[in-house]
Coordinates of C-alpha atoms in Angstrom, one line a residue:
Chain A
M312 CA 27.2 -17.2 23.3
D313 CA 30.0 -14.6 23.8
T314 CA 30.2 -11.5 21.7
L315 CA 30.8 -7.7 21.9
L316 CA 27.6 -6.2 20.5
A317 CA 27.3 -2.6 19.2
V318 CA 24.0 -0.8 18.8
P319 CA 23.6 2.6 17.2
S320 CA 21.7 4.7 19.8
A321 CA 20.2 8.1 20.5
N322 CA 21.9 10.0 23.3
P323 CA 22.8 9.2 26.0
G324 CA 23.1 5.5 24.9
G325 CA 22.5 2.6 27.2
L326 CA 19.8 -0.1 27.2
E327 CA 17.0 2.4 27.9
A328 CA 18.0 4.6 25.0
P329 CA 16.1 4.7 21.7
M330 CA 17.9 2.9 18.8
G331 CA 19.6 5.2 16.3
M332 CA 17.8 4.3 13.1
H333 CA 20.7 5.1 10.7
F334 CA 24.0 3.8 12.0
G335 CA 26.2 6.4 10.3
H336 CA 24.3 9.3 11.7
C337 CA 23.6 8.0 15.2
D338 CA 24.4 10.0 18.3
I339 CA 26.4 7.3 20.0
F340 CA 27.0 3.6 20.1
T341 CA 26.0 1.4 23.0
L342 CA 28.4 -1.5 23.5
V343 CA 27.1 -4.6 25.2
E344 CA 29.3 -7.4 26.3
I345 CA 27.6 -10.7 26.1
E346 CA 28.9 -13.7 28.0
N347 CA 27.2 -17.1 28.1
G348 CA 24.2 -15.5 26.5
E349 CA 23.8 -12.9 29.2
I350 CA 24.6 -9.1 29.4
K351 CA 27.9 -8.7 31.4
N352 CA 28.6 -5.1 30.8
V353 CA 27.2 -2.0 29.0
S354 CA 29.2 1.0 27.9
T355 CA 29.0 3.8 25.3
L356 CA 31.2 5.0 22.5
A357 CA 31.0 8.3 20.7
N358 CA 30.2 8.2 16.9
P359 CA 32.7 10.2 14.9
P360 CA 31.1 13.1 12.9
H361 CA 29.8 12.0 9.5
A362 CA 31.4 13.4 6.4
Q363 CA 30.6 12.7 2.7
G364 CA 32.6 9.5 1.8
G365 CA 33.5 8.8 5.4
C366 CA 31.2 6.0 6.3
L367 CA 34.2 3.7 6.9
A368 CA 35.2 5.7 10.0
P369 CA 32.6 4.0 12.3
V370 CA 33.3 0.6 10.7
Q371 CA 37.0 1.0 11.6
L372 CA 36.2 2.4 15.0
L373 CA 34.0 -0.5 16.0
A374 CA 36.3 -3.1 14.5
G375 CA 39.2 -1.6 16.4
K376 CA 37.2 -2.0 19.7
G377 CA 36.7 -5.7 19.0
V378 CA 33.0 -5.5 18.1
K379 CA 31.8 -8.7 16.5
T380 CA 28.1 -8.1 16.1
L381 CA 26.1 -5.0 15.2
L382 CA 22.3 -4.4 15.4
A383 CA 21.0 -1.7 13.0
G384 CA 17.9 -0.2 11.6
G385 CA 19.4 1.3 8.6
M386 CA 22.7 1.7 6.7
G387 CA 24.1 2.0 3.2
F388 CA 25.5 -0.7 1.0
R389 CA 29.1 0.3 1.5
P390 CA 29.2 0.1 5.3
L391 CA 27.3 -3.2 5.2
M392 CA 29.9 -4.6 2.8
A393 CA 32.7 -3.2 4.9
F394 CA 31.2 -4.8 8.1
N395 CA 30.9 -8.1 6.3
Q396 CA 34.4 -7.9 5.0
V397 CA 36.0 -7.1 8.5
G398 CA 34.0 -10.0 10.1
I399 CA 31.3 -8.0 12.0
H400 CA 27.9 -9.7 11.7
V401 CA 25.1 -7.2 11.2
F402 CA 21.5 -8.0 12.2
Y403 CA 18.4 -6.0 11.3
A404 CA 16.6 -4.5 14.4
G405 CA 14.9 -1.5 12.9
Q406 CA 11.5 -2.6 14.2
L407 CA 12.5 -2.3 17.9
P408 CA 12.2 0.9 19.9
T409 CA 15.1 0.7 22.4
V410 CA 18.6 -0.7 22.5
G411 CA 17.5 -3.0 25.3
D412 CA 14.6 -4.4 23.2
G413 CA 17.1 -5.0 20.4
V414 CA 19.6 -6.8 22.6
K415 CA 16.8 -9.0 24.1
A416 CA 15.6 -9.9 20.6
F417 CA 19.1 -10.7 19.6
L418 CA 19.7 -13.0 22.6
A419 CA 16.4 -14.7 21.9
G420 CA 17.5 -15.4 18.3
Q421 CA 14.7 -13.3 16.9
L422 CA 16.7 -11.1 14.6
K423 CA 17.5 -11.7 10.9
E424 CA 20.9 -10.9 9.2
F425 CA 20.9 -7.4 7.7
S426 CA 20.6 -8.0 4.0
Q427 CA 21.2 -5.8 0.9
E428 CA 17.5 -5.4 0.7
N429 CA 17.6 -3.5 4.1
T430 CA 20.2 -1.0 2.9
C431 CA 19.4 2.5 1.7
R432 CA 18.1 2.1 -1.9
G433 CA 18.3 -1.7 -1.3
G434 CA 21.8 -1.8 -2.7
H435 CA 20.5 -1.0 -6.2
Chain B
M696 CA 45.1 -0.6 2.2
N697 CA 47.7 0.6 -0.3
S698 CA 47.5 4.2 0.8
K699 CA 49.7 5.5 -2.0
C700 CA 47.8 4.0 -5.0
V701 CA 45.0 5.4 -7.2
L702 CA 43.2 3.1 -9.6
L703 CA 41.7 5.1 -12.5
V704 CA 38.9 3.5 -14.6
S705 CA 38.6 5.5 -17.8
A706 CA 38.5 5.1 -21.5
E707 CA 40.0 8.5 -21.9
P708 CA 42.6 8.9 -19.1
S709 CA 44.4 11.7 -20.7
A710 CA 41.4 14.0 -20.2
L711 CA 41.8 13.4 -16.4
A712 CA 45.5 14.0 -16.3
P713 CA 45.3 17.5 -14.8
A714 CA 43.3 16.3 -11.8
L715 CA 45.7 13.4 -11.2
T716 CA 48.7 15.7 -11.1
P717 CA 48.3 16.6 -7.4
F718 CA 48.1 12.9 -6.5
K719 CA 51.3 12.1 -8.5
D720 CA 53.0 15.2 -6.9
A721 CA 52.0 13.8 -3.5
G722 CA 53.7 10.4 -4.3
F723 CA 50.6 8.4 -5.3
A724 CA 51.1 5.8 -8.0
V725 CA 48.3 5.9 -10.6
R726 CA 47.2 2.8 -12.4
E727 CA 45.0 3.2 -15.4
E728 CA 42.5 0.7 -16.7
S729 CA 40.2 1.3 -19.6
S730 CA 37.2 -0.7 -18.3
L731 CA 35.7 -1.8 -15.0
S732 CA 36.1 -5.5 -16.0
A733 CA 39.8 -4.9 -16.5
A734 CA 40.1 -2.9 -13.3
L735 CA 38.4 -5.3 -10.9
P736 CA 41.2 -7.9 -10.8
H737 CA 43.5 -5.1 -9.7
I738 CA 41.5 -4.4 -6.5
D739 CA 43.2 -6.8 -4.0
P740 CA 40.9 -7.0 -1.0
A741 CA 44.0 -7.5 1.2
A742 CA 45.7 -4.4 -0.1
P743 CA 43.2 -2.3 -2.0
P744 CA 44.1 1.0 -3.7
A745 CA 43.5 4.1 -1.5
L746 CA 41.1 5.4 -4.2
V747 CA 39.2 4.0 -7.1
L748 CA 38.2 6.8 -9.5
L749 CA 35.4 5.8 -11.9
D750 CA 35.1 8.0 -15.0
A751 CA 31.3 8.2 -15.8
S752 CA 31.9 10.9 -18.4
S753 CA 33.6 8.6 -20.9
N754 CA 31.6 5.5 -20.9
A755 CA 34.1 3.5 -18.9
A756 CA 31.6 2.8 -16.2
G757 CA 28.8 1.8 -18.6
N758 CA 27.3 5.1 -19.7
D759 CA 26.6 8.5 -18.3
S760 CA 23.5 7.6 -16.2
G761 CA 23.6 7.5 -12.5
E762 CA 22.4 3.9 -12.4
A763 CA 25.3 2.7 -14.5
L764 CA 27.7 4.4 -12.2
R765 CA 25.9 3.1 -9.2
E766 CA 26.2 -0.5 -10.6
A767 CA 29.9 0.1 -11.2
A768 CA 30.4 1.4 -7.7
I769 CA 28.6 -1.6 -6.2
A770 CA 30.8 -4.0 -8.2
V771 CA 33.9 -2.3 -6.7
L772 CA 32.5 -2.3 -3.2
S773 CA 31.4 -6.0 -3.5
R774 CA 35.0 -6.8 -4.2
C775 CA 36.4 -4.5 -1.5
A776 CA 34.5 -2.0 0.6
L777 CA 37.6 -0.7 2.3
T778 CA 38.8 1.4 -0.6
Y779 CA 37.6 4.9 -1.2
L780 CA 35.5 5.7 -4.2
A781 CA 35.1 8.8 -6.4
A782 CA 33.8 9.5 -9.8
V783 CA 34.0 11.9 -12.7
S784 CA 30.4 12.8 -13.3
P785 CA 28.4 15.5 -15.0
M786 CA 25.8 15.5 -12.2
D787 CA 25.8 18.4 -9.8
P788 CA 27.1 17.5 -6.3
E789 CA 23.7 17.4 -4.7
T790 CA 22.1 15.2 -7.4
F791 CA 25.2 13.0 -7.3
H792 CA 24.9 12.6 -3.5
D793 CA 21.3 11.5 -3.8
A794 CA 21.9 9.2 -6.7
M795 CA 24.8 7.5 -5.0
E796 CA 23.1 7.2 -1.6
G797 CA 24.6 4.6 0.7
L798 CA 27.7 4.1 -1.4
G799 CA 29.9 6.4 0.6
M800 CA 31.4 8.1 -2.4
L801 CA 33.7 11.2 -2.2
P802 CA 32.4 14.4 -3.8
P803 CA 32.6 14.0 -7.6
L804 CA 35.0 15.5 -10.1
P805 CA 33.4 17.4 -13.1
P806 CA 34.0 16.3 -16.6
H807 CA 37.4 17.7 -17.8
P808 CA 38.6 18.3 -14.3
T809 CA 41.3 20.7 -13.5
K810 CA 44.3 20.5 -11.2
K811 CA 42.3 22.5 -8.7
D812 CA 39.5 19.9 -8.8
G813 CA 42.1 17.2 -8.2
E814 CA 43.5 19.1 -5.2
A815 CA 40.0 19.2 -3.7
L816 CA 39.6 15.5 -4.2
L817 CA 43.0 14.7 -2.7
E818 CA 42.0 16.9 0.3
S819 CA 38.7 15.0 0.7
L820 CA 40.6 11.7 0.6
R821 CA 43.3 12.7 3.0
R822 CA 40.7 13.3 5.8
F823 CA 40.1 9.6 5.9
L824 CA 43.5 8.1 5.2
P825 CA 45.8 7.1 8.1
A826 CA 48.4 9.8 8.8

């Protein structure tokens, strides 16, 4: 399995960092390069400041970096739709404390796709 | 994204004309549709309008309740989440923000918006559009 994975994180990011539980308001993104099912590289990417109506900014940022997969604990309906529409697969990892725990669970195939029911207000 | 197009969904577009003047002055084309069902086919996911403006003060989005507007916004985003969304709503900005949580909507226009209201909306939109 090869992919570039993004995980909303608390500062300073990295595998030991706590997950950022709402992607739009997280401190930073941890980017994890996965090659042949193993972690090849870990880096971080600043999250742009959030403004009302501006939740496309991180979607476009991550898509522009070539991210193909996102782990998240919470997000709104709009960014979920936008991620789906730009071809980034989103998995629900809200139950896991650290970025590294989320990545391990993803690699083990233990995460479910992030659904509308997981969004703020459940999409309704 | 068609960064110079606004899609207005309103049964009474003339009441919103003052707020759309700044957009027209800035070179935006404004397409008017009287209902959401008529508007949706004009949202091309490959080249969506820069802004979809839902008029919740004139029944075009269903009725005046937040839930009807929310359903209308979800219908637009399900077709294309890469367009920006705003609404004309009698709700105060804080109530509106809470009612539309997760939908990434721009700050609302009040019913019978003025040119100044339109200028503020255009300014909000411009922060997110490519230069």
